[in-house]
GROMACS .gro file of C-alpha atoms in nm:
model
  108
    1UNK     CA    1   3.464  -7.553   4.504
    2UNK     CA    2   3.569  -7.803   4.275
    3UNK     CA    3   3.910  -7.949   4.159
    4UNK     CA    4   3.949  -7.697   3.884
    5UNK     CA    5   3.931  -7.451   4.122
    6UNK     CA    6   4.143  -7.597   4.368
    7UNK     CA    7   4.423  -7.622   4.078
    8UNK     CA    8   4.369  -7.258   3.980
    9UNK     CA    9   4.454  -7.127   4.318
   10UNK     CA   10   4.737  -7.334   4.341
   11UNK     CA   11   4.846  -7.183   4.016
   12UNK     CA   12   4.784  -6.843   4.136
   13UNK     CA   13   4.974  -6.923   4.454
   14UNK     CA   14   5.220  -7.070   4.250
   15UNK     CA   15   5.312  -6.773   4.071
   16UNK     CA   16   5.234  -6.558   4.355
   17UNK     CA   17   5.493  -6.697   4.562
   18UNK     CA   18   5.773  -6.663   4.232
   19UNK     CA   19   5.708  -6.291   4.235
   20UNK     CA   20   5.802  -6.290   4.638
   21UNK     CA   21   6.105  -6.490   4.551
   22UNK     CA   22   6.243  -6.255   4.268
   23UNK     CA   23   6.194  -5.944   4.538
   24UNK     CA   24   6.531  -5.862   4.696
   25UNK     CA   25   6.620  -6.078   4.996
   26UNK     CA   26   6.533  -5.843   5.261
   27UNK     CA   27   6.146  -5.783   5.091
   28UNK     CA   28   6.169  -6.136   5.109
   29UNK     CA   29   6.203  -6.145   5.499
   30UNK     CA   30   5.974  -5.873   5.554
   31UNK     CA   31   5.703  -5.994   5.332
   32UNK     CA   32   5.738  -6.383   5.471
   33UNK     CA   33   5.682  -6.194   5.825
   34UNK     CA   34   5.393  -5.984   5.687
   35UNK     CA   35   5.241  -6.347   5.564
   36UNK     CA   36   5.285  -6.537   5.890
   37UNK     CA   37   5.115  -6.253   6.092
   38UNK     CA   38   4.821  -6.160   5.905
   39UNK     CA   39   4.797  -6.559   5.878
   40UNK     CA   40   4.781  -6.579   6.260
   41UNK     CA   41   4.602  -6.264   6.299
   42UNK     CA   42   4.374  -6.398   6.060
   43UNK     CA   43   4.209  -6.111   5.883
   44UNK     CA   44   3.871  -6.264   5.684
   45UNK     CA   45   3.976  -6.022   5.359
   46UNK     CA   46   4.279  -6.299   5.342
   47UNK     CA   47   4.095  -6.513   5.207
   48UNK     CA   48   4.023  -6.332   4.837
   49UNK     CA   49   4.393  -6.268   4.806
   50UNK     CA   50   4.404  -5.917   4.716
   51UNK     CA   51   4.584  -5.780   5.049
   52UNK     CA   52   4.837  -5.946   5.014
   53UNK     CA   53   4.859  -5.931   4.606
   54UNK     CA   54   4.830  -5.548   4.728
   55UNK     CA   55   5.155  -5.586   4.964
   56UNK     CA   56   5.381  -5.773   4.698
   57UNK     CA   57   5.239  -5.476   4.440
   58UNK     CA   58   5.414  -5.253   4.658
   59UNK     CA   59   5.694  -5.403   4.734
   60UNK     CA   60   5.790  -5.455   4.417
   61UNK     CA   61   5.756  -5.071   4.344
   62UNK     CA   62   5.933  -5.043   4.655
   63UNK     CA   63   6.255  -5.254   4.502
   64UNK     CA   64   6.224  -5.089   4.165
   65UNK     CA   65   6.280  -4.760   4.288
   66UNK     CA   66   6.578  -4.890   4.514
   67UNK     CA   67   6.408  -4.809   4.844
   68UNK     CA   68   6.499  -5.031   5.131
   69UNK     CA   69   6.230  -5.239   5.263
   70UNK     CA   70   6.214  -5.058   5.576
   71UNK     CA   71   6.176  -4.750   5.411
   72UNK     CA   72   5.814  -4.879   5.290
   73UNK     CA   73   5.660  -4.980   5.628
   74UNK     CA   74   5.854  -4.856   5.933
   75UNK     CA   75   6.072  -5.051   6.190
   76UNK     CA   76   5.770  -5.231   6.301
   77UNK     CA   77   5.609  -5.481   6.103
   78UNK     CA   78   5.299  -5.573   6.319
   79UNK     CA   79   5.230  -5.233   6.325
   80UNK     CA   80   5.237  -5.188   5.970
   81UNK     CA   81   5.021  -5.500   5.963
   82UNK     CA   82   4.723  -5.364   6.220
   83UNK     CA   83   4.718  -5.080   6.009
   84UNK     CA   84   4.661  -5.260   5.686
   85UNK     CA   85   4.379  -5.447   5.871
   86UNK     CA   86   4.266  -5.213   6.103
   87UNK     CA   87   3.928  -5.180   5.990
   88UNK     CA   88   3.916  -5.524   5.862
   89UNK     CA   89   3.694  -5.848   6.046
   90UNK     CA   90   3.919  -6.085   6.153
   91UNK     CA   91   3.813  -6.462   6.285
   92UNK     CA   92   3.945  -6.362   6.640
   93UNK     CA   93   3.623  -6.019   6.602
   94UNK     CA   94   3.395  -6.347   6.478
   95UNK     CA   95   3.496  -6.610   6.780
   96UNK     CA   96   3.499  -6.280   7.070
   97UNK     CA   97   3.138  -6.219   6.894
   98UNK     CA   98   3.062  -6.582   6.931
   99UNK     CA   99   3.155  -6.626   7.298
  100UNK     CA  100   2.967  -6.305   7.398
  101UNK     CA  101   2.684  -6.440   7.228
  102UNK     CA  102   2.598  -6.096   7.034
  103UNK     CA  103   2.271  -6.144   6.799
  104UNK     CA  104   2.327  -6.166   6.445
  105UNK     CA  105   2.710  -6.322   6.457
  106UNK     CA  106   2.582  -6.653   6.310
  107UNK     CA  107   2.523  -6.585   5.957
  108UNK     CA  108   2.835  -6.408   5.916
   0.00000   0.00000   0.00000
């Protein structure tokens, strides 16, 4: 990865994060929740930005039809969160793998 691409994602980040902050405050809230948990939870998909590209998609559907946030995903947002990932490798699958010393978890 070189600088270039370093300033590219910042760009993209950039602009990512302006589209969260013209959503209506409470998407804002939800979404900034949605972030820090799938940050902790950690699913590897993260990484190539198109889940949560996918979420603010959504949302901003979600606002332009004049549906409340909660209206979108339910009361609870970790659940609405597993289910996004559900089928998804996270780092926690890789270090459990690691531990239990299952063949093959090296190379991925």
């Amino acid at each position: 990865m070189g600088i270039q691409d370093i300033i590219e994602g910042k760009r993209q980040w950039r602009a990512h994060m302006a589209r969260v902050k013209a959503l209506p405050r409470d998407y804002q809230i939800v979404y900034k929740e949605i972030q820090r948990y799938l940050f902790k939870v950690g699913p590897i998909d993260l990484l190539d930005g198109s889940l949560l590209s996918g979420i603010l998609d959504f949302f901003e559907e979600g606002a332009a039809s004049g549906k409340g946030v909660l209206e979108l995903i339910g009361d609870d947002v970790a659940a609405f969160c597993d289910d996004l990932i559900k089928d998804s490798r996270t780092f926690a699958d890789i270090y459990q793998e690691s531990i239990r010393g299952e063949p093959g978890t090296a190379e991925k």
